[in-house]
Amino acid sequence: MFKVSKKLNTLPPYLFLEIDKAKRKARQEGRDIIDLGIGDPDQPTPSHIIEALYKAAQDPATHRYALDQGMLVLRQAIADWYKNRFNVALNPDTEILPLIGSKEGIAHFPLAFLNEGDYSLVPDPCYPPYKGGTILAGGRPYLMALRESNGFLPDLDKIPRTILKKAKLLFINYPNNPTAAVVEKDFYKKVVNFAKKHKLIVISDLAYSEMSYEGFRPPSFLEVEGAKDVAVEFHSLSKTYNMTGWRLGWACGNSDLVNALAKVKSNIDSGIFSAVQLAGVAALTGPQEHIKNMCKLYQERRDVLISGLNSLGWQVSKPKATFYVWIKVPDKKYNSLKFAALLLEKLDIVVTPGVGFGRYGEGYLRMALTVSTERIKEAIGRLKKL
Ligand SMILES: *Cc1c(COP(=O)(O)O)cnc(C)c1O
């Protein structure tokens, strides 16, 4: 038979396979599944963005290959948005690169900088492409444990010197998926100093900057002095504008880093459908009220879920951002996979086992606030029977 590459064999196993299978089977049997497993907004894309797509798609100029570096009008809209939101100035010609969703850029970025055997410093638990992209580029992930006792921040001082010598990339992601942890700028200042001292490239994933509660405004890594010397930041329209299926995001920051990623991509893809880029311009420059409504909706769901879980004696704290709730497995007899399987088998509730995000996610479950308040109440009712 075919022998896959060593790299492919080294990728972490896909641990959700069993749960996915069981979920499909349960659906086929007509069971009423409450799916708290998916980090994908359930609300539609705002209509003015859809209209911009219709209109743009009718212009034959959008039907041809798009330029690799993205349309200037989109890069300018991104620059204006960053200036307005974070007071960070970006040059649209050299410091911004639109992407086919930010996952694509995150996964390809290590190809630009890692040589065989180089290390990436990767938080664990984490969004899977940090590890996957590193391994596919021939690098090795060094796992920085995110522990509750440290506010789910990596302990940079614990990284061994021998690893630091061979490390080139440092991934950070706040507001965090899956732990929902947030940071203030003082953490970013520490990271800038650390990166300069050890000659690291910082990759900041800011996908959840607009999804926050009670007035908390997540900062950008690029707000910190000196950050642009060492960092590229990834951003996405997916969560902010309910556009996960559209595939539109961007990389921004240090021009050498942005350029290197553009060079990798010029060998792999041929740009983003121009009509989608123009819809992205409509998203970034059009009315923004829906973001407030979105946060209000997730906040309501969050409060119903947390107070419901607390009433069952589960100890869960309220996330300040993201649409995730990171929960300790309430019964020590179970690991996260077993407990998730139990919830599906007995209660028709899907949650994501923490170990799926890495070994330090073991002992936790992730619930996503992507179902209605009624369904969350129904889920709490079912959990009472456990
Ligand atoms: C959802 C998400 C993204 C966004 O990915 P896209 O490819 O832009 O849809 C990026 N990072 C994290 C941590 C996410 O959870």
Tab-separated table of C-alpha atoms and ligand atoms in Angstrom:
chain	number	residue	atom	x	y	z
A	1	MET	CA	0.000	0.000	0.000
A	2	PHE	CA	1.000	3.651	-0.065
A	3	LYS	CA	3.434	4.810	2.563
A	4	VAL	CA	2.645	8.290	3.806
A	5	SER	CA	5.424	10.710	4.707
A	6	LYS	CA	7.075	10.788	8.126
A	7	LYS	CA	5.587	14.240	8.606
A	8	LEU	CA	2.081	12.985	8.031
A	9	ASN	CA	2.706	10.150	10.462
A	10	THR	CA	3.981	12.610	13.070
A	11	LEU	CA	0.822	14.744	13.069
A	12	PRO	CA	-1.155	14.437	16.319
A	13	PRO	CA	-3.944	11.848	16.066
A	14	TYR	CA	-7.411	13.128	15.377
A	15	LEU	CA	-8.987	12.319	18.726
A	16	PHE	CA	-12.492	13.397	17.858
A	17	LEU	CA	-12.922	10.469	15.464
A	18	GLU	CA	-14.820	8.286	17.937
A	19	ILE	CA	-17.017	11.169	19.080
A	20	ASP	CA	-17.718	12.184	15.476
A	21	LYS	CA	-18.708	8.625	14.639
A	22	ALA	CA	-20.962	8.351	17.665
A	23	LYS	CA	-22.508	11.743	16.870
A	24	ARG	CA	-23.307	10.714	13.305
A	25	LYS	CA	-24.803	7.443	14.487
A	26	ALA	CA	-26.953	9.215	17.080
A	27	ARG	CA	-28.225	11.636	14.405
A	28	GLN	CA	-29.047	8.745	12.064
A	29	GLU	CA	-31.041	7.139	14.842
A	30	GLY	CA	-33.076	10.343	15.024
A	31	ARG	CA	-31.897	11.257	18.530
A	32	ASP	CA	-32.256	14.909	19.558
A	33	ILE	CA	-28.616	15.969	19.821
A	34	ILE	CA	-27.588	19.234	21.518
A	35	ASP	CA	-24.259	20.080	19.926
A	36	LEU	CA	-22.043	22.228	22.160
A	37	GLY	CA	-18.998	20.959	20.330
A	38	ILE	CA	-18.676	23.325	17.415
A	39	GLY	CA	-16.790	26.621	17.420
A	40	ASP	CA	-18.790	27.970	14.513
A	41	PRO	CA	-21.307	30.849	14.876
A	42	ASP	CA	-24.940	29.724	14.443
A	43	GLN	CA	-26.107	33.207	13.339
A	44	PRO	CA	-26.086	34.278	9.662
A	45	THR	CA	-23.656	36.714	8.038
A	46	PRO	CA	-25.125	40.279	8.200
A	47	SER	CA	-27.191	40.942	5.066
A	48	HIS	CA	-25.255	43.988	3.818
A	49	ILE	CA	-22.191	41.751	3.479
A	50	ILE	CA	-24.131	39.157	1.493
A	51	GLU	CA	-25.464	41.925	-0.762
A	52	ALA	CA	-21.933	43.174	-1.381
A	53	LEU	CA	-20.999	39.652	-2.497
A	54	TYR	CA	-23.990	39.440	-4.916
A	55	LYS	CA	-23.080	42.742	-6.440
A	56	ALA	CA	-19.390	42.014	-6.748
A	57	ALA	CA	-19.993	38.560	-8.214
A	58	GLN	CA	-21.930	40.155	-11.105
A	59	ASP	CA	-18.835	42.026	-12.254
A	60	PRO	CA	-16.822	39.761	-14.598
A	61	ALA	CA	-13.632	41.434	-13.378
A	62	THR	CA	-14.028	39.456	-10.144
A	63	HIS	CA	-14.079	36.133	-12.041
A	64	ARG	CA	-10.394	36.097	-12.886
A	65	TYR	CA	-7.403	35.159	-10.755
A	66	ALA	CA	-7.023	37.612	-7.910
A	67	LEU	CA	-3.649	39.170	-7.235
A	68	ASP	CA	-1.575	37.246	-4.703
A	69	GLN	CA	-1.200	40.104	-2.244
A	70	GLY	CA	-4.953	40.854	-2.114
A	71	MET	CA	-6.861	43.884	-3.412
A	72	LEU	CA	-5.579	47.281	-2.274
A	73	VAL	CA	-9.093	48.360	-1.282
A	74	LEU	CA	-9.227	45.411	1.167
A	75	ARG	CA	-5.720	45.997	2.521
A	76	GLN	CA	-6.628	49.650	3.047
A	77	ALA	CA	-9.868	48.700	4.825
A	78	ILE	CA	-7.867	46.393	7.116
A	79	ALA	CA	-5.341	49.169	7.833
A	80	ASP	CA	-8.155	51.600	8.693
A	81	TRP	CA	-9.862	49.008	10.880
A	82	TYR	CA	-6.645	48.328	12.848
A	83	LYS	CA	-5.987	52.036	13.276
A	84	ASN	CA	-9.511	52.628	14.468
A	85	ARG	CA	-9.737	49.587	16.757
A	86	PHE	CA	-6.201	49.327	18.184
A	87	ASN	CA	-4.547	52.614	17.201
A	88	VAL	CA	-1.947	50.528	15.344
A	89	ALA	CA	-0.661	51.969	12.047
A	90	LEU	CA	-0.080	49.428	9.280
A	91	ASN	CA	1.221	50.070	5.785
A	92	PRO	CA	-1.298	48.412	3.441
A	93	ASP	CA	1.401	47.789	0.818
A	94	THR	CA	3.941	45.984	2.962
A	95	GLU	CA	2.439	45.046	6.319
A	96	ILE	CA	-0.902	43.406	5.439
A	97	LEU	CA	-1.607	40.151	3.607
A	98	PRO	CA	-5.187	38.898	3.090
A	99	LEU	CA	-5.607	35.139	3.535
A	100	ILE	CA	-8.034	32.371	2.580
A	101	GLY	CA	-9.086	32.295	6.236
A	102	SER	CA	-6.491	32.770	8.950
A	103	LYS	CA	-6.049	29.014	9.490
A	104	GLU	CA	-4.480	28.761	6.069
A	105	GLY	CA	-1.930	31.477	6.875
A	106	ILE	CA	-1.178	30.114	10.346
A	107	ALA	CA	-0.565	26.625	8.965
A	108	HIS	CA	1.638	27.880	6.096
A	109	PHE	CA	3.667	30.394	8.106
A	110	PRO	CA	6.156	27.869	9.590
A	111	LEU	CA	7.182	26.859	6.034
A	112	ALA	CA	8.728	30.296	5.670
A	113	PHE	CA	11.000	30.084	8.725
A	114	LEU	CA	11.549	26.577	10.065
A	115	ASN	CA	14.366	24.293	9.006
A	116	GLU	CA	14.356	20.572	9.720
A	117	GLY	CA	14.479	20.082	13.499
A	118	ASP	CA	13.837	23.710	14.484
A	119	TYR	CA	11.389	24.234	17.319
A	120	SER	CA	8.141	26.138	17.571
A	121	LEU	CA	7.025	27.082	21.064
A	122	VAL	CA	3.379	26.101	21.098
A	123	PRO	CA	0.813	26.541	23.873
A	124	ASP	CA	-0.972	23.373	24.941
A	125	PRO	CA	-3.971	23.009	24.825
A	126	CYS	CA	-4.234	24.936	21.549
A	127	TYR	CA	-5.864	25.496	18.197
A	128	PRO	CA	-4.505	22.506	16.211
A	129	PRO	CA	-2.789	24.236	13.210
A	130	TYR	CA	0.031	25.617	15.416
A	131	LYS	CA	1.290	22.069	15.862
A	132	GLY	CA	0.186	20.810	12.456
A	133	GLY	CA	1.821	23.669	10.550
A	134	THR	CA	5.051	23.206	12.516
A	135	ILE	CA	5.226	19.470	11.829
A	136	LEU	CA	4.360	19.789	8.136
A	137	ALA	CA	7.220	22.299	7.822
A	138	GLY	CA	9.660	19.760	9.299
A	139	GLY	CA	9.798	21.493	12.687
A	140	ARG	CA	9.085	20.250	16.168
A	141	PRO	CA	6.519	21.677	18.556
A	142	TYR	CA	7.723	22.318	22.111
A	143	LEU	CA	4.620	22.305	24.282
A	144	MET	CA	4.182	25.166	26.744
A	145	ALA	CA	1.603	23.934	29.256
A	146	LEU	CA	-1.287	26.326	29.860
A	147	ARG	CA	-2.246	25.725	33.469
A	148	GLU	CA	-5.197	27.093	35.367
A	149	SER	CA	-2.876	28.038	38.266
A	150	ASN	CA	-1.067	30.413	35.891
A	151	GLY	CA	-4.221	31.896	34.342
A	152	PHE	CA	-3.713	29.674	31.283
A	153	LEU	CA	-0.600	31.671	30.318
A	154	PRO	CA	2.591	29.923	29.210
A	155	ASP	CA	5.398	30.033	31.768
A	156	LEU	CA	8.142	31.368	29.507
A	157	ASP	CA	10.820	31.055	32.206
A	158	LYS	CA	10.308	27.282	32.334
A	159	ILE	CA	11.373	26.695	28.732
A	160	PRO	CA	14.769	24.939	28.757
A	161	ARG	CA	17.749	26.845	27.284
A	162	THR	CA	18.576	23.968	24.949
A	163	ILE	CA	15.103	24.292	23.398
A	164	LEU	CA	15.280	28.087	23.234
A	165	LYS	CA	18.495	27.859	21.239
A	166	LYS	CA	16.742	25.850	18.550
A	167	ALA	CA	13.404	27.673	18.725
A	168	LYS	CA	12.346	30.127	16.032
A	169	LEU	CA	8.611	30.638	16.488
A	170	LEU	CA	6.429	31.444	19.496
A	171	PHE	CA	2.667	31.082	19.154
A	172	ILE	CA	0.273	32.993	21.398
A	173	ASN	CA	-3.525	33.223	21.211
A	174	TYR	CA	-5.566	35.563	23.456
A	175	PRO	CA	-8.521	35.607	23.858
A	176	ASN	CA	-7.729	31.905	23.896
A	177	ASN	CA	-9.305	28.911	22.224
A	178	PRO	CA	-10.024	26.566	24.013
A	179	THR	CA	-9.508	27.971	27.562
A	180	ALA	CA	-11.237	31.377	26.965
A	181	ALA	CA	-8.382	33.042	28.915
A	182	VAL	CA	-7.594	36.703	28.192
A	183	VAL	CA	-4.542	38.900	28.738
A	184	GLU	CA	-3.733	42.555	29.234
A	185	LYS	CA	-0.900	44.404	27.554
A	186	ASP	CA	1.611	43.733	30.342
A	187	PHE	CA	1.780	40.078	29.260
A	188	TYR	CA	2.463	41.154	25.684
A	189	LYS	CA	5.275	43.436	26.895
A	190	LYS	CA	6.928	40.459	28.563
A	191	VAL	CA	6.579	38.453	25.358
A	192	VAL	CA	8.185	41.208	23.248
A	193	ASN	CA	11.201	41.324	25.594
A	194	PHE	CA	11.454	37.535	25.663
A	195	ALA	CA	11.269	37.324	21.865
A	196	LYS	CA	13.969	39.960	21.410
A	197	LYS	CA	16.239	38.285	23.948
A	198	HIS	CA	15.925	34.851	22.348
A	199	LYS	CA	15.520	35.917	18.705
A	200	LEU	CA	12.033	34.488	18.330
A	201	ILE	CA	9.293	35.342	15.870
A	202	VAL	CA	5.983	35.875	17.649
A	203	ILE	CA	2.792	34.665	15.984
A	204	SER	CA	-0.239	36.224	17.646
A	205	ASP	CA	-3.641	34.751	16.793
A	206	LEU	CA	-6.301	37.386	17.476
A	207	ALA	CA	-9.375	35.668	16.014
A	208	TYR	CA	-11.553	36.520	19.049
A	209	SER	CA	-10.689	40.194	19.594
A	210	GLU	CA	-14.284	41.373	19.038
A	211	MET	CA	-16.047	38.660	21.024
A	212	SER	CA	-15.859	39.896	24.610
A	213	TYR	CA	-18.129	40.801	27.507
A	214	GLU	CA	-18.846	43.433	30.146
A	215	GLY	CA	-16.853	46.109	28.385
A	216	PHE	CA	-13.576	44.163	28.217
A	217	ARG	CA	-11.677	45.075	25.036
A	218	PRO	CA	-8.953	42.550	24.146
A	219	PRO	CA	-5.715	44.294	23.085
A	220	SER	CA	-3.674	43.536	19.964
A	221	PHE	CA	-0.110	42.299	20.407
A	222	LEU	CA	0.930	45.013	17.952
A	223	GLU	CA	-0.160	47.747	20.388
A	224	VAL	CA	2.959	47.110	22.464
A	225	GLU	CA	6.109	49.063	21.688
A	226	GLY	CA	8.596	47.011	19.698
A	227	ALA	CA	6.040	44.311	18.838
A	228	LYS	CA	6.233	45.016	15.133
A	229	ASP	CA	9.972	44.210	15.219
A	230	VAL	CA	9.208	40.605	16.112
A	231	ALA	CA	5.612	39.750	15.301
A	232	VAL	CA	2.984	38.833	12.804
A	233	GLU	CA	-0.643	38.882	13.924
A	234	PHE	CA	-3.391	36.756	12.384
A	235	HIS	CA	-6.920	37.978	12.188
A	236	SER	CA	-10.129	36.713	10.715
A	237	LEU	CA	-13.587	37.781	9.645
A	238	SER	CA	-14.901	34.353	10.612
A	239	LYS	CA	-16.036	34.968	14.184
A	240	THR	CA	-16.544	38.756	14.128
A	241	TYR	CA	-18.882	38.760	11.123
A	242	ASN	CA	-20.240	35.183	11.203
A	243	MET	CA	-18.270	34.372	8.046
A	244	THR	CA	-16.537	31.068	8.807
A	245	GLY	CA	-17.581	29.514	5.498
A	246	TRP	CA	-16.455	32.449	3.374
A	247	ARG	CA	-12.742	31.978	4.094
A	248	LEU	CA	-11.311	35.436	4.655
A	249	GLY	CA	-8.660	36.526	7.113
A	250	TRP	CA	-5.316	38.307	7.108
A	251	ALA	CA	-1.780	38.457	8.451
A	252	CYS	CA	-0.307	41.792	9.497
A	253	GLY	CA	2.711	43.216	11.257
A	254	ASN	CA	6.423	43.002	10.468
A	255	SER	CA	6.892	43.448	6.710
A	256	ASP	CA	9.640	40.808	6.396
A	257	LEU	CA	7.402	38.244	8.065
A	258	VAL	CA	4.374	39.209	5.981
A	259	ASN	CA	6.473	39.071	2.805
A	260	ALA	CA	7.898	35.666	3.563
A	261	LEU	CA	4.398	34.263	4.059
A	262	ALA	CA	3.317	35.862	0.768
A	263	LYS	CA	6.193	34.088	-0.979
A	264	VAL	CA	5.177	30.698	0.433
A	265	LYS	CA	1.582	31.289	-0.602
A	266	SER	CA	2.504	32.382	-4.125
A	267	ASN	CA	3.668	28.784	-4.600
A	268	ILE	CA	0.498	27.253	-3.190
A	269	ASP	CA	-2.650	29.262	-3.958
A	270	SER	CA	-3.712	31.907	-6.442
A	271	GLY	CA	-5.476	34.408	-4.268
A	272	ILE	CA	-8.924	34.935	-2.760
A	273	PHE	CA	-12.087	35.246	-4.907
A	274	SER	CA	-12.275	39.013	-5.498
A	275	ALA	CA	-16.002	39.132	-4.740
A	276	VAL	CA	-15.263	37.690	-1.293
A	277	GLN	CA	-12.545	40.306	-0.811
A	278	LEU	CA	-15.048	43.064	-1.693
A	279	ALA	CA	-17.582	41.558	0.699
A	280	GLY	CA	-14.808	41.733	3.310
A	281	VAL	CA	-14.443	45.452	2.607
A	282	ALA	CA	-18.192	45.825	3.193
A	283	ALA	CA	-17.836	43.948	6.487
A	284	LEU	CA	-14.943	46.054	7.793
A	285	THR	CA	-16.218	49.439	6.626
A	286	GLY	CA	-20.006	48.982	6.959
A	287	PRO	CA	-22.276	49.209	10.021
A	288	GLN	CA	-20.786	47.451	13.058
A	289	GLU	CA	-23.874	47.303	15.340
A	290	HIS	CA	-24.304	43.597	14.796
A	291	ILE	CA	-21.075	42.959	16.778
A	292	LYS	CA	-22.683	44.439	19.894
A	293	ASN	CA	-25.784	42.321	19.358
A	294	MET	CA	-23.665	39.231	18.797
A	295	CYS	CA	-21.788	39.774	22.066
A	296	LYS	CA	-25.082	40.362	23.878
A	297	LEU	CA	-26.464	37.095	22.531
A	298	TYR	CA	-23.377	35.067	23.522
A	299	GLN	CA	-23.315	36.766	26.921
A	300	GLU	CA	-26.929	35.732	27.608
A	301	ARG	CA	-26.129	32.165	26.617
A	302	ARG	CA	-22.950	32.223	28.704
A	303	ASP	CA	-24.838	33.359	31.783
A	304	VAL	CA	-27.553	30.716	31.368
A	305	LEU	CA	-24.952	27.980	30.877
A	306	ILE	CA	-22.708	29.047	33.762
A	307	SER	CA	-25.504	29.524	36.288
A	308	GLY	CA	-27.018	26.208	35.188
A	309	LEU	CA	-23.716	24.376	35.623
A	310	ASN	CA	-23.056	26.088	38.951
A	311	SER	CA	-26.501	24.984	40.155
A	312	LEU	CA	-25.405	21.407	39.430
A	313	GLY	CA	-22.336	21.908	41.587
A	314	TRP	CA	-19.913	22.154	38.662
A	315	GLN	CA	-17.331	24.817	39.335
A	316	VAL	CA	-17.047	26.992	36.259
A	317	SER	CA	-15.987	30.598	35.939
A	318	LYS	CA	-17.388	33.119	33.470
A	319	PRO	CA	-15.215	33.748	30.441
A	320	LYS	CA	-14.507	37.414	29.623
A	321	ALA	CA	-14.188	36.655	25.906
A	322	THR	CA	-14.699	34.002	23.175
A	323	PHE	CA	-17.758	31.760	22.846
A	324	TYR	CA	-16.178	28.921	24.793
A	325	VAL	CA	-16.562	27.696	28.331
A	326	TRP	CA	-13.641	25.604	29.612
A	327	ILE	CA	-14.831	23.226	32.269
A	328	LYS	CA	-13.095	20.791	34.607
A	329	VAL	CA	-14.461	17.277	34.164
A	330	PRO	CA	-16.773	17.114	37.192
A	331	ASP	CA	-16.098	13.442	38.013
A	332	LYS	CA	-12.466	12.433	38.578
A	333	LYS	CA	-13.244	8.834	37.585
A	334	TYR	CA	-13.469	9.945	33.964
A	335	ASN	CA	-10.932	11.362	31.545
A	336	SER	CA	-12.186	13.974	29.088
A	337	LEU	CA	-12.816	11.548	26.207
A	338	LYS	CA	-14.727	9.124	28.432
A	339	PHE	CA	-16.816	11.897	29.959
A	340	ALA	CA	-17.657	13.372	26.549
A	341	ALA	CA	-18.646	9.898	25.366
A	342	LEU	CA	-20.856	9.474	28.436
A	343	LEU	CA	-22.655	12.782	27.798
A	344	LEU	CA	-23.327	11.782	24.205
A	345	GLU	CA	-24.387	8.232	25.032
A	346	LYS	CA	-26.645	8.998	27.993
A	347	LEU	CA	-27.856	12.566	27.378
A	348	ASP	CA	-27.435	13.230	23.643
A	349	ILE	CA	-25.162	16.186	24.427
A	350	VAL	CA	-21.995	16.807	22.412
A	351	VAL	CA	-19.031	18.555	24.077
A	352	THR	CA	-15.379	18.640	23.034
A	353	PRO	CA	-12.947	16.637	25.184
A	354	GLY	CA	-10.042	18.832	26.288
A	355	VAL	CA	-7.406	16.279	25.344
A	356	GLY	CA	-8.305	16.904	21.700
A	357	PHE	CA	-6.457	20.236	22.032
A	358	GLY	CA	-3.356	18.633	23.516
A	359	ARG	CA	-2.268	16.584	26.496
A	360	TYR	CA	-2.482	19.521	28.920
A	361	GLY	CA	-6.141	19.858	27.972
A	362	GLU	CA	-6.801	16.516	29.667
A	363	GLY	CA	-9.218	16.836	32.572
A	364	TYR	CA	-11.276	19.529	30.827
A	365	LEU	CA	-14.223	19.853	28.467
A	366	ARG	CA	-14.978	22.684	26.057
A	367	MET	CA	-18.546	23.833	25.507
A	368	ALA	CA	-19.352	26.307	22.737
A	369	LEU	CA	-22.122	28.917	23.065
A	370	THR	CA	-23.319	28.251	19.525
A	371	VAL	CA	-26.838	27.012	20.324
A	372	SER	CA	-29.875	28.966	21.524
A	373	THR	CA	-30.631	29.781	25.164
A	374	GLU	CA	-33.574	27.328	25.036
A	375	ARG	CA	-31.278	24.509	23.962
A	376	ILE	CA	-28.764	25.411	26.675
A	377	LYS	CA	-31.575	25.232	29.251
A	378	GLU	CA	-32.607	21.876	27.808
A	379	ALA	CA	-28.985	20.693	28.114
A	380	ILE	CA	-28.854	21.760	31.776
A	381	GLY	CA	-32.118	19.876	32.379
A	382	ARG	CA	-30.585	16.743	30.905
A	383	LEU	CA	-27.371	17.145	32.919
A	384	LYS	CA	-29.470	17.156	36.105
A	385	LYS	CA	-30.276	13.495	35.372
A	386	LEU	CA	-26.621	12.488	35.322
B	1	LIG	C1	-11.853	30.154	14.597
B	1	LIG	C2	-10.402	30.404	14.837
B	1	LIG	C3	-9.626	31.018	13.856
B	1	LIG	C4	-10.232	31.494	12.557
B	1	LIG	O1	-9.951	30.651	11.521
B	1	LIG	P1	-10.372	31.043	10.047
B	1	LIG	O2	-9.484	30.146	9.240
B	1	LIG	O3	-10.053	32.479	9.836
B	1	LIG	O4	-11.807	30.730	9.892
B	1	LIG	C5	-8.295	31.265	14.134
B	1	LIG	N1	-7.767	30.948	15.325
B	1	LIG	C6	-8.484	30.366	16.288
B	1	LIG	C7	-7.859	30.082	17.598
B	1	LIG	C8	-9.816	30.055	16.070
B	1	LIG	O5	-10.521	29.462	17.028
